[in-house]
mmCIF file of C-alpha atoms and ligand atoms in Angstrom:
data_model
loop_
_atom_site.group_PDB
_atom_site.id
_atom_site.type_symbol
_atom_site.label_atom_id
_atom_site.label_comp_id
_atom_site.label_asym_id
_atom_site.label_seq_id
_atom_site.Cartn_x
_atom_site.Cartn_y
_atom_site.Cartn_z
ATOM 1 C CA UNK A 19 -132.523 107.668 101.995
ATOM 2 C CA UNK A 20 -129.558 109.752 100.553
ATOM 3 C CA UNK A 21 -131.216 113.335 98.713
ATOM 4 C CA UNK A 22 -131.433 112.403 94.695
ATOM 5 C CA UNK A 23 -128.099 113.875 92.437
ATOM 6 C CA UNK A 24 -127.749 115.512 89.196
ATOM 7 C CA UNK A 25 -127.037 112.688 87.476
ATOM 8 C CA UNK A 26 -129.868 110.255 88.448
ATOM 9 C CA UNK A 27 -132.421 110.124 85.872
ATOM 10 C CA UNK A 28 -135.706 112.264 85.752
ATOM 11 C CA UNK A 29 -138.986 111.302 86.095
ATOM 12 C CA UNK A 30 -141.826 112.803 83.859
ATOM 13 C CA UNK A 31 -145.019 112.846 84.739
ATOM 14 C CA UNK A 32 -148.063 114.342 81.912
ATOM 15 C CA UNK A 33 -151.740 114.471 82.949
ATOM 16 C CA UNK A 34 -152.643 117.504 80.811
ATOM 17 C CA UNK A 35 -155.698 116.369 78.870
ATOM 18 C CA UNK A 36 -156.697 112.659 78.581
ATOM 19 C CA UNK A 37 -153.143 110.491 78.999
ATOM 20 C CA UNK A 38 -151.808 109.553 82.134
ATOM 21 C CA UNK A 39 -148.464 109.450 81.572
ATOM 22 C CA UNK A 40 -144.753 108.388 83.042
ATOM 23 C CA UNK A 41 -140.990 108.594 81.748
ATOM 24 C CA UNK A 42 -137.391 108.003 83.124
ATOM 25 C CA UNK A 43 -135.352 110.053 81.069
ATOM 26 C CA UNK A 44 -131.599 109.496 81.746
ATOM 27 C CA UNK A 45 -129.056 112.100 79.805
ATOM 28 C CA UNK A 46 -126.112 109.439 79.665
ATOM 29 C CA UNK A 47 -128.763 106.848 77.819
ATOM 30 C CA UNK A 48 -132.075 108.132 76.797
ATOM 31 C CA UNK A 49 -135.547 107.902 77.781
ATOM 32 C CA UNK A 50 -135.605 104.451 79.961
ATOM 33 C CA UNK A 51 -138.580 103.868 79.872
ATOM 34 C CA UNK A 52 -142.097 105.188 79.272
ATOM 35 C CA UNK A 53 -145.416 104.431 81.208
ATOM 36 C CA UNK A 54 -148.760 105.576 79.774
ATOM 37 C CA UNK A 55 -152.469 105.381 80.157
ATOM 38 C CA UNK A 56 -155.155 106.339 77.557
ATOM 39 C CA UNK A 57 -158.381 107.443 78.200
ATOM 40 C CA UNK A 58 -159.884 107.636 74.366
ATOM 41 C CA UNK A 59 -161.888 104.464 74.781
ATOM 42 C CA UNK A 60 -163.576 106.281 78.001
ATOM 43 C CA UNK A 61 -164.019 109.497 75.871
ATOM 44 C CA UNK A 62 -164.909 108.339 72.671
ATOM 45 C CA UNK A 63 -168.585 107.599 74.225
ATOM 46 C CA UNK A 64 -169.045 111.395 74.754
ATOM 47 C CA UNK A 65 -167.649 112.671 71.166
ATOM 48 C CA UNK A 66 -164.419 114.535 73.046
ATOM 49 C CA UNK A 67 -162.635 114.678 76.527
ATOM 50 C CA UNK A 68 -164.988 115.210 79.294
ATOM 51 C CA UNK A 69 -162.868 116.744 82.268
ATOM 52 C CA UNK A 70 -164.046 115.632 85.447
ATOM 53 C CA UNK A 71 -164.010 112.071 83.795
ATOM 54 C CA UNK A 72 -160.506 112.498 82.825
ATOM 55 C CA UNK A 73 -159.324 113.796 86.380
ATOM 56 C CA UNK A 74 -160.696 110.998 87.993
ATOM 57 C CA UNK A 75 -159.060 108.645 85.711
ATOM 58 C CA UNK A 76 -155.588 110.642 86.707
ATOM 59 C CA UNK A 77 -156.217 109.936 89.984
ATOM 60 C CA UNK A 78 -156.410 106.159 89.519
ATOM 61 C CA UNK A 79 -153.576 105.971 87.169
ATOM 62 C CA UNK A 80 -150.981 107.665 88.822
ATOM 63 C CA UNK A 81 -150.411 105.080 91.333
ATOM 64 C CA UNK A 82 -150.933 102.042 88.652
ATOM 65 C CA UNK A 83 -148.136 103.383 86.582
ATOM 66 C CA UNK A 84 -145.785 104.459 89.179
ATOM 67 C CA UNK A 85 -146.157 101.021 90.354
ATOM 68 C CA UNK A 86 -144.854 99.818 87.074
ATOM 69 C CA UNK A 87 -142.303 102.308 87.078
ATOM 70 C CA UNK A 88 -140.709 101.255 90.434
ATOM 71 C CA UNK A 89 -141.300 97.615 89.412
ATOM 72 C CA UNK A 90 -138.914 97.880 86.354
ATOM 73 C CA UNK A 91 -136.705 100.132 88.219
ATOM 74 C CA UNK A 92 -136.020 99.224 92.100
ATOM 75 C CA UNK A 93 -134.216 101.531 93.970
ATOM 76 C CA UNK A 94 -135.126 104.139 91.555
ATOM 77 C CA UNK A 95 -134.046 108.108 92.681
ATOM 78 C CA UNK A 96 -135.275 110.178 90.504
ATOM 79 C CA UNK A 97 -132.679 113.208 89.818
ATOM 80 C CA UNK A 98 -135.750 115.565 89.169
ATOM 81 C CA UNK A 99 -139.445 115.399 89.044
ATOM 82 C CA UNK A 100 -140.554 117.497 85.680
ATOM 83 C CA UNK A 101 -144.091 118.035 85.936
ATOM 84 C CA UNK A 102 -146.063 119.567 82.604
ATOM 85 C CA UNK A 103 -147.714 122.630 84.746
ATOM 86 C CA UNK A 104 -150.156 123.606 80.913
ATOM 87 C CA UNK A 105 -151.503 124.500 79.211
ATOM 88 C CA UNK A 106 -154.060 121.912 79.511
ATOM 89 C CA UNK A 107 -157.402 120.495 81.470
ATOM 90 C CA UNK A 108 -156.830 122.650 85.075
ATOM 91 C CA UNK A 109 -158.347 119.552 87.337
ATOM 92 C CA UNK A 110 -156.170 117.399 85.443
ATOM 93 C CA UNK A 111 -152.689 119.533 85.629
ATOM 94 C CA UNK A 112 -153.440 119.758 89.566
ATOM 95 C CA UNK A 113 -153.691 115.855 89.619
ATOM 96 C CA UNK A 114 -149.924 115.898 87.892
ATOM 97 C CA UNK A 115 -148.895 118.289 90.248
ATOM 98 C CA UNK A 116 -149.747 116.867 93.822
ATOM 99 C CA UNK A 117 -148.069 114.031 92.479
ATOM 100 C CA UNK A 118 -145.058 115.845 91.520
ATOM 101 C CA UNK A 119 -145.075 117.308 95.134
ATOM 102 C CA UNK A 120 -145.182 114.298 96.729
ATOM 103 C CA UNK A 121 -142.659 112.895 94.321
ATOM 104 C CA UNK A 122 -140.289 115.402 95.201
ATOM 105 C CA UNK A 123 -140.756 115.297 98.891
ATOM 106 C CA UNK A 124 -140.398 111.451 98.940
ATOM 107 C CA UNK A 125 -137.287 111.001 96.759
ATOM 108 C CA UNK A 126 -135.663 114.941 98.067
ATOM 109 C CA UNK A 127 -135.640 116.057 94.516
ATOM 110 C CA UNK A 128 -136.611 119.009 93.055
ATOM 111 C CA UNK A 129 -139.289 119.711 90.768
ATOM 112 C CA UNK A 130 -139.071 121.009 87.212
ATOM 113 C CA UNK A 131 -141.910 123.068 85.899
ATOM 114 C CA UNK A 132 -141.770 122.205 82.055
ATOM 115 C CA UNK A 133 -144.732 124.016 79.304
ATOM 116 C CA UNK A 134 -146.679 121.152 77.265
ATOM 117 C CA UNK A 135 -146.257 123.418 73.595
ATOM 118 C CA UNK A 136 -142.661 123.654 74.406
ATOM 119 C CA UNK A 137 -142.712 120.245 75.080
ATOM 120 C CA UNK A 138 -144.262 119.183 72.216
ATOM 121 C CA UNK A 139 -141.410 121.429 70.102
ATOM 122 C CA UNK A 140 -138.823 119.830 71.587
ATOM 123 C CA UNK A 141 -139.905 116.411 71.532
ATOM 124 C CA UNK A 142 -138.428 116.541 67.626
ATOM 125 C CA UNK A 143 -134.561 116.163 68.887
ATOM 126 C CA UNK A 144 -135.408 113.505 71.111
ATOM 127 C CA UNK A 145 -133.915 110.567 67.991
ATOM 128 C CA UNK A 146 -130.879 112.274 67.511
ATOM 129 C CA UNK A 147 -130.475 112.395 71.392
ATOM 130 C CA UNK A 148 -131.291 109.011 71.322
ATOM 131 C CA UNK A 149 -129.032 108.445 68.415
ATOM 132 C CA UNK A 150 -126.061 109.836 69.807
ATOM 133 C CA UNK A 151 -126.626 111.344 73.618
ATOM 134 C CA UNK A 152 -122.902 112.309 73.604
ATOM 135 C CA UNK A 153 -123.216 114.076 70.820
ATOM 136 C CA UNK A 154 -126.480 115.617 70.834
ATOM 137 C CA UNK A 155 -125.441 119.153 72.147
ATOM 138 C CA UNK A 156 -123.935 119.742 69.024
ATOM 139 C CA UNK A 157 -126.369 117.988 67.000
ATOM 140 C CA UNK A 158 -128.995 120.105 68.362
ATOM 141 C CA UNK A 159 -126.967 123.526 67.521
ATOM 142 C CA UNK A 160 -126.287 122.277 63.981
ATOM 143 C CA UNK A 161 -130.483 122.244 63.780
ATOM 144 C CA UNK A 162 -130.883 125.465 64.849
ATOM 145 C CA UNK A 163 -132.967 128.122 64.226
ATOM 146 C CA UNK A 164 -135.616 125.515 63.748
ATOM 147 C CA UNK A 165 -138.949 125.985 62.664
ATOM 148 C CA UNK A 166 -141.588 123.929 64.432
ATOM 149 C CA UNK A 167 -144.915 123.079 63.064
ATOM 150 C CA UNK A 168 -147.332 121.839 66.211
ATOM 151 C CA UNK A 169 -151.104 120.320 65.313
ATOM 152 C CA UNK A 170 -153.092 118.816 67.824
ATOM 153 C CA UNK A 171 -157.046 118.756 68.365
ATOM 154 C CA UNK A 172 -156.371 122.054 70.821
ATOM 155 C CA UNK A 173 -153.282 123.752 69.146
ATOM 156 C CA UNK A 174 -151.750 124.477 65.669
ATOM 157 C CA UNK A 175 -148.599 126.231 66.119
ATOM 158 C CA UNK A 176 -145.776 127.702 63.713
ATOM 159 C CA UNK A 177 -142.690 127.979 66.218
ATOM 160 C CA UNK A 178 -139.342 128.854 65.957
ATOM 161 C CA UNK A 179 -137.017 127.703 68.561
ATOM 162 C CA UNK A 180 -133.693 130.253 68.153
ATOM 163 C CA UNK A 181 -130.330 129.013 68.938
ATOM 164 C CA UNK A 182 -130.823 129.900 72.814
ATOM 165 C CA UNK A 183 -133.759 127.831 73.205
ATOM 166 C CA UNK A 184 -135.900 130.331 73.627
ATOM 167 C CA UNK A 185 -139.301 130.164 71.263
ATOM 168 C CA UNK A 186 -140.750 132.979 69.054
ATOM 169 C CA UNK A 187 -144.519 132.197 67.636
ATOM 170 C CA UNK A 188 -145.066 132.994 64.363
ATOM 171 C CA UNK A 189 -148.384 131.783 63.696
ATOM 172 C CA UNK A 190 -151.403 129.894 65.278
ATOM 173 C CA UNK A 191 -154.521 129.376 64.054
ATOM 174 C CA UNK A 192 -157.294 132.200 64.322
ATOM 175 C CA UNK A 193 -160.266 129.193 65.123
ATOM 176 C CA UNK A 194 -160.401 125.672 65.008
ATOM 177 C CA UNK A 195 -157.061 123.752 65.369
ATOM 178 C CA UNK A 196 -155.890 121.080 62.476
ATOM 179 C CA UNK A 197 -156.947 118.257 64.575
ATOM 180 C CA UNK A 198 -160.227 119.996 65.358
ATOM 181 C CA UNK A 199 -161.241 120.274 61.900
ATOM 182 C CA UNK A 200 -160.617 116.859 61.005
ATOM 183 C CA UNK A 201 -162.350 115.428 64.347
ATOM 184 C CA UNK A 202 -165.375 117.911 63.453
ATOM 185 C CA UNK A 203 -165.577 116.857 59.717
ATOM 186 C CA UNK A 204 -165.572 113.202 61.221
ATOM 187 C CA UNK A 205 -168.492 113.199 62.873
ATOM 188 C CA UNK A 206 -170.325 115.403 60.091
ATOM 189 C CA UNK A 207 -169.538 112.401 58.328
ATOM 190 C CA UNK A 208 -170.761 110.032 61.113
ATOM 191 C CA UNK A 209 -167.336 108.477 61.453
ATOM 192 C CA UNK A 210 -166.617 108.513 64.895
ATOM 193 C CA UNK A 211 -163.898 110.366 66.973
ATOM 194 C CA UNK A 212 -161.203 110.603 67.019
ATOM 195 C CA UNK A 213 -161.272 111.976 63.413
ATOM 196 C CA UNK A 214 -157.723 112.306 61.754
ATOM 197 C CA UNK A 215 -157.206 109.021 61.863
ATOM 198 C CA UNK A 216 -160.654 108.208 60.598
ATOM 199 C CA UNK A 217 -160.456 110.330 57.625
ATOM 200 C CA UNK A 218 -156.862 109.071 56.690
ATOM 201 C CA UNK A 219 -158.340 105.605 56.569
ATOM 202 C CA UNK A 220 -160.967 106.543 54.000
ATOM 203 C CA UNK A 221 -158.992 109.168 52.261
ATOM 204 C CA UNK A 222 -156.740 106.130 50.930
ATOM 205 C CA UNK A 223 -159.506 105.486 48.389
ATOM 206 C CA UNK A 224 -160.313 108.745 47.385
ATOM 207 C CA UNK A 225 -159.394 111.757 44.999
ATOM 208 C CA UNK A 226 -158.203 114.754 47.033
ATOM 209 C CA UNK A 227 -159.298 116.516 43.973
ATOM 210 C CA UNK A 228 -162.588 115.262 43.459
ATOM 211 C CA UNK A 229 -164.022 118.228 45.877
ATOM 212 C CA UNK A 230 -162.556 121.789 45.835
ATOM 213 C CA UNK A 231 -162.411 122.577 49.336
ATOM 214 C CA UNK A 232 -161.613 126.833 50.602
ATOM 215 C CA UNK A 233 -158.483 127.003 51.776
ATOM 216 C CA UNK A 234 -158.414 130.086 54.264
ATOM 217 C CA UNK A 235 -155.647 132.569 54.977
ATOM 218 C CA UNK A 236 -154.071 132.111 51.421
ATOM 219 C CA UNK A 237 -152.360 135.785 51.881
ATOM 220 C CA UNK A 238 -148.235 135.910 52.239
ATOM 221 C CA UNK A 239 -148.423 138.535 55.131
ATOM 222 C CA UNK A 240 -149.540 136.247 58.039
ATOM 223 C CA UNK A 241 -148.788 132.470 59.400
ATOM 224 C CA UNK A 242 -151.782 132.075 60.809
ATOM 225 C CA UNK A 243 -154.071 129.470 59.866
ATOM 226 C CA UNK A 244 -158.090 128.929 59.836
ATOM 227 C CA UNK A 245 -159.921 125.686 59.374
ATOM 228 C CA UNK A 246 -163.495 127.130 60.544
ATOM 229 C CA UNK A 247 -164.457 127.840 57.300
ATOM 230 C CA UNK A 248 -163.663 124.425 55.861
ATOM 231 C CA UNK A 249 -165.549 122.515 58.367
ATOM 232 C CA UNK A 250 -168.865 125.011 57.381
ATOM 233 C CA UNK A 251 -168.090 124.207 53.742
ATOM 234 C CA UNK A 252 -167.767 120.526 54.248
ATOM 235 C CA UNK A 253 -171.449 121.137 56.235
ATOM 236 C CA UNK A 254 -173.019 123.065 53.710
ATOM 237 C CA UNK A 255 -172.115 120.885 50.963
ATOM 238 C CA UNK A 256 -173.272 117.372 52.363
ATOM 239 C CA UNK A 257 -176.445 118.982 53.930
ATOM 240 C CA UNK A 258 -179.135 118.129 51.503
ATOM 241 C CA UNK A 259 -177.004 114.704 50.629
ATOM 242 C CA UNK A 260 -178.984 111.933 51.589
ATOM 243 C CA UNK A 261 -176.767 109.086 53.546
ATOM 244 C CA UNK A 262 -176.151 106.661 50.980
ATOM 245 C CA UNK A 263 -174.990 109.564 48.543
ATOM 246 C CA UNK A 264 -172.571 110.879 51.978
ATOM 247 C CA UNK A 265 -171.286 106.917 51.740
ATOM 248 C CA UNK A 266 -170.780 106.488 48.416
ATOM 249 C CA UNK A 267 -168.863 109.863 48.591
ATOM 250 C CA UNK A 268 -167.121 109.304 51.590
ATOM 251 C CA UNK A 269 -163.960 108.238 50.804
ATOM 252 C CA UNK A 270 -163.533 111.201 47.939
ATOM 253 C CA UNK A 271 -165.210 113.670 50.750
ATOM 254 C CA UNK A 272 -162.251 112.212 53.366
ATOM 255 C CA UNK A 273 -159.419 112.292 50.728
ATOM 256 C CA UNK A 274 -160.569 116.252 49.494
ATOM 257 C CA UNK A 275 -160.829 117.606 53.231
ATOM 258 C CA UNK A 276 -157.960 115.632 54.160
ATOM 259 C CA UNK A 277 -155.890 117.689 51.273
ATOM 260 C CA UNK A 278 -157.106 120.671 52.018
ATOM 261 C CA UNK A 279 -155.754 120.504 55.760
ATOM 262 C CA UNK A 280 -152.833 119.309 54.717
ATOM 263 C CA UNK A 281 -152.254 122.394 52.133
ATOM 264 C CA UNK A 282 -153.009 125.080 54.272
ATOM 265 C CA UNK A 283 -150.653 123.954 57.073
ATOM 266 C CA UNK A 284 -148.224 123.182 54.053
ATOM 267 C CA UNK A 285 -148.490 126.618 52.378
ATOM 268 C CA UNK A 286 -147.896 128.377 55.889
ATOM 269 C CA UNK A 287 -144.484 126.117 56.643
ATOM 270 C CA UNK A 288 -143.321 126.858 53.163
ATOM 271 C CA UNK A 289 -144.241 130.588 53.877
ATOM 272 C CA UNK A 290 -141.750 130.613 57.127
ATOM 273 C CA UNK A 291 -139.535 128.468 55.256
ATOM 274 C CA UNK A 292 -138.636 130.824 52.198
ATOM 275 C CA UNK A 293 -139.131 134.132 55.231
ATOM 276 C CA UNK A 294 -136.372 132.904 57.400
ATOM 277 C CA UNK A 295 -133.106 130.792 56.993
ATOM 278 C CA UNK A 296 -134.382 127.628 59.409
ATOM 279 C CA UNK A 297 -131.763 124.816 59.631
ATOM 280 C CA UNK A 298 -134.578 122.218 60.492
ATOM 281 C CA UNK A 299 -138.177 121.428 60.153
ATOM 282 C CA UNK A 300 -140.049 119.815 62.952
ATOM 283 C CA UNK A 301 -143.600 118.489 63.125
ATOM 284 C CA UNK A 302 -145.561 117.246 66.205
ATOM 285 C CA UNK A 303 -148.784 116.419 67.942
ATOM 286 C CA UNK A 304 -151.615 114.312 66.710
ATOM 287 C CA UNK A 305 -151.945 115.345 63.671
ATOM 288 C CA UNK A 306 -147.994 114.654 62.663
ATOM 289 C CA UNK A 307 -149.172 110.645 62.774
ATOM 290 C CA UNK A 308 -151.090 111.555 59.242
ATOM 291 C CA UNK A 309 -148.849 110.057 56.394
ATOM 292 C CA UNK A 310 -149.641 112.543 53.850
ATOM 293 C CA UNK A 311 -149.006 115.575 55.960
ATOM 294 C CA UNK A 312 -145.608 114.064 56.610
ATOM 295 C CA UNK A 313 -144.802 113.079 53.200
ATOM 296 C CA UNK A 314 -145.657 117.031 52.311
ATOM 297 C CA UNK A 315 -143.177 118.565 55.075
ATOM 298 C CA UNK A 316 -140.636 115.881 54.332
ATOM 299 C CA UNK A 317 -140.669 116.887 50.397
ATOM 300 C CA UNK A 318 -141.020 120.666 51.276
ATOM 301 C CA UNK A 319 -137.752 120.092 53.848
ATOM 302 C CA UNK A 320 -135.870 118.548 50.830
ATOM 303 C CA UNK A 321 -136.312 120.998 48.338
ATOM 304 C CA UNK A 322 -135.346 123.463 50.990
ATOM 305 C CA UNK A 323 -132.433 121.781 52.209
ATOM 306 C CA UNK A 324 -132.947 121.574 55.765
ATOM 307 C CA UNK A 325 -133.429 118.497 57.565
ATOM 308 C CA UNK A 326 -137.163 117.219 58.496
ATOM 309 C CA UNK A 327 -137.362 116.251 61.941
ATOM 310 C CA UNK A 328 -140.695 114.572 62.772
ATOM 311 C CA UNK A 329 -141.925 113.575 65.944
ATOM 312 C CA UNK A 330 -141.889 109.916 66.605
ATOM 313 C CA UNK A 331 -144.992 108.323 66.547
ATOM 314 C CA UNK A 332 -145.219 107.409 70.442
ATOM 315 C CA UNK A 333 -144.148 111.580 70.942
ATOM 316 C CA UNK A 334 -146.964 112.803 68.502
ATOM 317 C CA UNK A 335 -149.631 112.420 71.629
ATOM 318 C CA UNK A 336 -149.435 113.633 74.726
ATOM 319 C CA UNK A 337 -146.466 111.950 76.682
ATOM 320 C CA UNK A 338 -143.967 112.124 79.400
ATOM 321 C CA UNK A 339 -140.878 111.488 77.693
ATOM 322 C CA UNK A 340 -141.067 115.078 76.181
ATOM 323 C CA UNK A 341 -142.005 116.544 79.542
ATOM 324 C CA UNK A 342 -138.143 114.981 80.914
ATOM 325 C CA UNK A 343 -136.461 115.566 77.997
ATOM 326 C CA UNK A 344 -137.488 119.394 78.056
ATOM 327 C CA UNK A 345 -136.931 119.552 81.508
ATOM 328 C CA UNK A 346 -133.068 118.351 80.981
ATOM 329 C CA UNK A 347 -132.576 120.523 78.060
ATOM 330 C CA UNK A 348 -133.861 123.248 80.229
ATOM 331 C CA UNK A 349 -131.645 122.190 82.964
ATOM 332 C CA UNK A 350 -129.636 125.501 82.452
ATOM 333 C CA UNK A 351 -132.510 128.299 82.579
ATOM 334 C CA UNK A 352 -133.982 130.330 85.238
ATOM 335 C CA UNK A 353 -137.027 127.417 86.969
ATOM 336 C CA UNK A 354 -140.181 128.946 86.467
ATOM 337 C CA UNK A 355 -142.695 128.683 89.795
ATOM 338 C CA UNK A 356 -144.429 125.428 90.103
ATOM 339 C CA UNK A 357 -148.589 126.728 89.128
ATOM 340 C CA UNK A 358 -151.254 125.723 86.845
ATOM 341 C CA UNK A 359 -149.993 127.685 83.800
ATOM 342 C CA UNK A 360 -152.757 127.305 81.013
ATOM 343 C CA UNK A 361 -151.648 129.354 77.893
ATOM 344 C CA UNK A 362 -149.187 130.474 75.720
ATOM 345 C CA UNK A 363 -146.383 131.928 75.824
ATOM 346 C CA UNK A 364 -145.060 128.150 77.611
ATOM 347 C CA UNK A 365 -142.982 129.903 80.872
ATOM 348 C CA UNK A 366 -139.252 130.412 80.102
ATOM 349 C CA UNK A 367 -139.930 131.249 76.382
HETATM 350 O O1 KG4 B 93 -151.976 115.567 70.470
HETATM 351 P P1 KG4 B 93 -153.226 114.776 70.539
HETATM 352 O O2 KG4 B 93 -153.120 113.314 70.780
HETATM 353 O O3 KG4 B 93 -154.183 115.342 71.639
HETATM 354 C C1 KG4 B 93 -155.064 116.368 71.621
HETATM 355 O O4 KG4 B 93 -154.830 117.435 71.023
HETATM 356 O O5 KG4 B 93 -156.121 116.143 72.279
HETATM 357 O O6 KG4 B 93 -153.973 114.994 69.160
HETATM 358 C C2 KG4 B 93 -155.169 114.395 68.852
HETATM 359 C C3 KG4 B 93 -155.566 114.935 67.497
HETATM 360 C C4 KG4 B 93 -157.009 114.606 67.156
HETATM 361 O O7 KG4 B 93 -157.592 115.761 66.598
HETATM 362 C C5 KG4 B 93 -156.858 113.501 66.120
HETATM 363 O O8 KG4 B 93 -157.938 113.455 65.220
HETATM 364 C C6 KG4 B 93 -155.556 113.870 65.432
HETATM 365 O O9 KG4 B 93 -154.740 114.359 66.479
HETATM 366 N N1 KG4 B 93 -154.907 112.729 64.783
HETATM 367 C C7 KG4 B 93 -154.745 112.641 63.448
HETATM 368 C C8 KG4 B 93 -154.156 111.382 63.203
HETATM 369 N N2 KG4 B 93 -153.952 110.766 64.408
HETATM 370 C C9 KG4 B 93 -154.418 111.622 65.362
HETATM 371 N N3 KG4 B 93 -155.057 113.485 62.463
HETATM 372 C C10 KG4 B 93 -154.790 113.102 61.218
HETATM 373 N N4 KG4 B 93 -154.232 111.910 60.891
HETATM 374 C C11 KG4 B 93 -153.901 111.022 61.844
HETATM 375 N N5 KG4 B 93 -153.359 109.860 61.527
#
């Protein structure tokens, strides 16, 4: 077996939480292909993602998928092996990472260490690669500085990603993260998990102003955000409800909470927006799949004049294609060591 080149494709691999996940990303074309496995069914049961559960369900899904992948692709030599290294679910990172070393040893390629936030912040640019590879590296400069908005049930995230690719935090939240909040409110409600989703359902029928939810952090001298405070309102005001009251509420209760998540991360992307002269607005993880949280960003990106780049729907979640795609756009800075890495700041910020 020749030693893999440069220009083969790269192979993703993601096992940071509770997706198993694959992706041939090839510069000249795209992402190929993408493999995945979800685990929310298996989850669901336990309200949230239980991690010995999800390790062992890495450990049977590697294999199935790379199966697949080989299937579609015979003869396949993977250019690169990126590898998300964290933050995320330690027994489930190791899983991604034995199979990144043996990856690399089988196919003689080397591995790329790539950071799941700065993943998730670059996983915006992947359309207009897709649009136009050719012409993406000046695409990309023309969207730069960009200001990145990341919400997830572990991580909300105001990010700027400066012309040299390297990433500045502006603001995170202080407590719960967006997703968190809307998961937790769920099952105050006795909806189920996960949440967002949930509460954008009912929140169709309701009147985001029928309840006056706090929104926290209203101040102009920080981007943080805080959503614990919500959640204990939402508590304290349902508490002496009896159920039918809670259901004949619930889509007016969905459709006020719902707002007021969607303000507060509004107010802080406006905040950054009018602070620093961003060419580009991005939005990812879970929480960019709600429709009225991307019909805010997109209007608050038009009146502002820069262009609204939101993740696409199969990037929101946790993925592989945004583990090679980082990995290729990194392709030019110093490799970080191949370890568990489980916080911010993602390596080679
Ligand atoms: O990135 P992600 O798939 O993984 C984790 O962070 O674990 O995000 C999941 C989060 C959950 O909190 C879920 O309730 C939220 O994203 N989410 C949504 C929607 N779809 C998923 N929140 C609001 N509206 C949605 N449509």
């Amino acid at each position: 077996m020749a030693a893999a080149s440069a220009g083969d494709p790269l192979l993703g691999i993601e096992t940071s939480c509770d997706e198993s996940a694959l992706a041939l990303f090839d510069p000249a074309r795209g992402l190929l292909g993408e493999w995945i496995s979800s685990q929310v069914k298996l989850h669901a049961a336990y309200g949230g993602v239980v991690p010995d559960l999800a390790s062992r369900e890495h450990l049977e899904n590697l294999p199935l998928l790379l199966r697949e992948v080989l299937a579609a692709h015979p003869g396949l030599e993977p250019g690169g092996i990126a590898v998300t290294t964290g933050p995320g679910l330690a027994p489930c990172l190791a899983l991604g990472l034995a199979a990144a070393r043996a990856l690399a040893l089988r196919f003689q390629s080397p591995i790329h260490p790539v950071n799941h936030l700065r993943a998730h912040a670059f996983s915006v640019f992947i359309p207009a690669h897709e649009a136009d590879p050719a012409g993406f590296a000046s695409t990309l400069a023309s969207h730069l500085p960009h200001l990145g908005l990341i919400v997830s049930g572990g991580n909300t995230l105001l990010i700027e990603i400066r012309p040299d690719l390297s990433l500045r935090l502006l603001g995170e939240t202080i407590d719960d993260a967006g997703g968190e909040a809307l998961d937790k409110a769920a099952k105050l409600l006795g909806l189920g998990y996960p949440g967002g989703p949930l509460i954008e359902q009912r929140a169709a029928d309701g009147d985001p102003r029928a309840f006056d939810f706090p929104r926290a952090l209203p101040g102009r001298d920080t981007f943080n955000f805080s959503f614990s405070g919500l959640k204990t309102s939402l508590r304290y005001r349902i508490q002496d409800w009896p159920p039918e009251a809670v259901r004949d509420r619930l889509a007016d209760l969905c459709a006020s909470y719902q707002e007021a998540v969607v303000a507060a991360l509004a107010r802080k992307v406006a905040l950054a927006l009018d602070r620093f002269p961003f060419r580009s607005l991005g939005l990812s993880g879970g929480v960019a799949n709600n429709r009225s949280l991307r019909h805010r960003l997109a209007a608050l990106a038009d009146e502002r004049g820069v262009a609204f780049l939101p993740a696409l729907p199969r990037h929101t979640g946790d993925n592989a294609g945004m583990i090679a795609f980082t990995a290729w756009l990194d392709r030019h800075r110093p490799t970080a060591p191949l370890a568990i890495a489980p916080v911010w700041p993602p390596a080679r910020q």
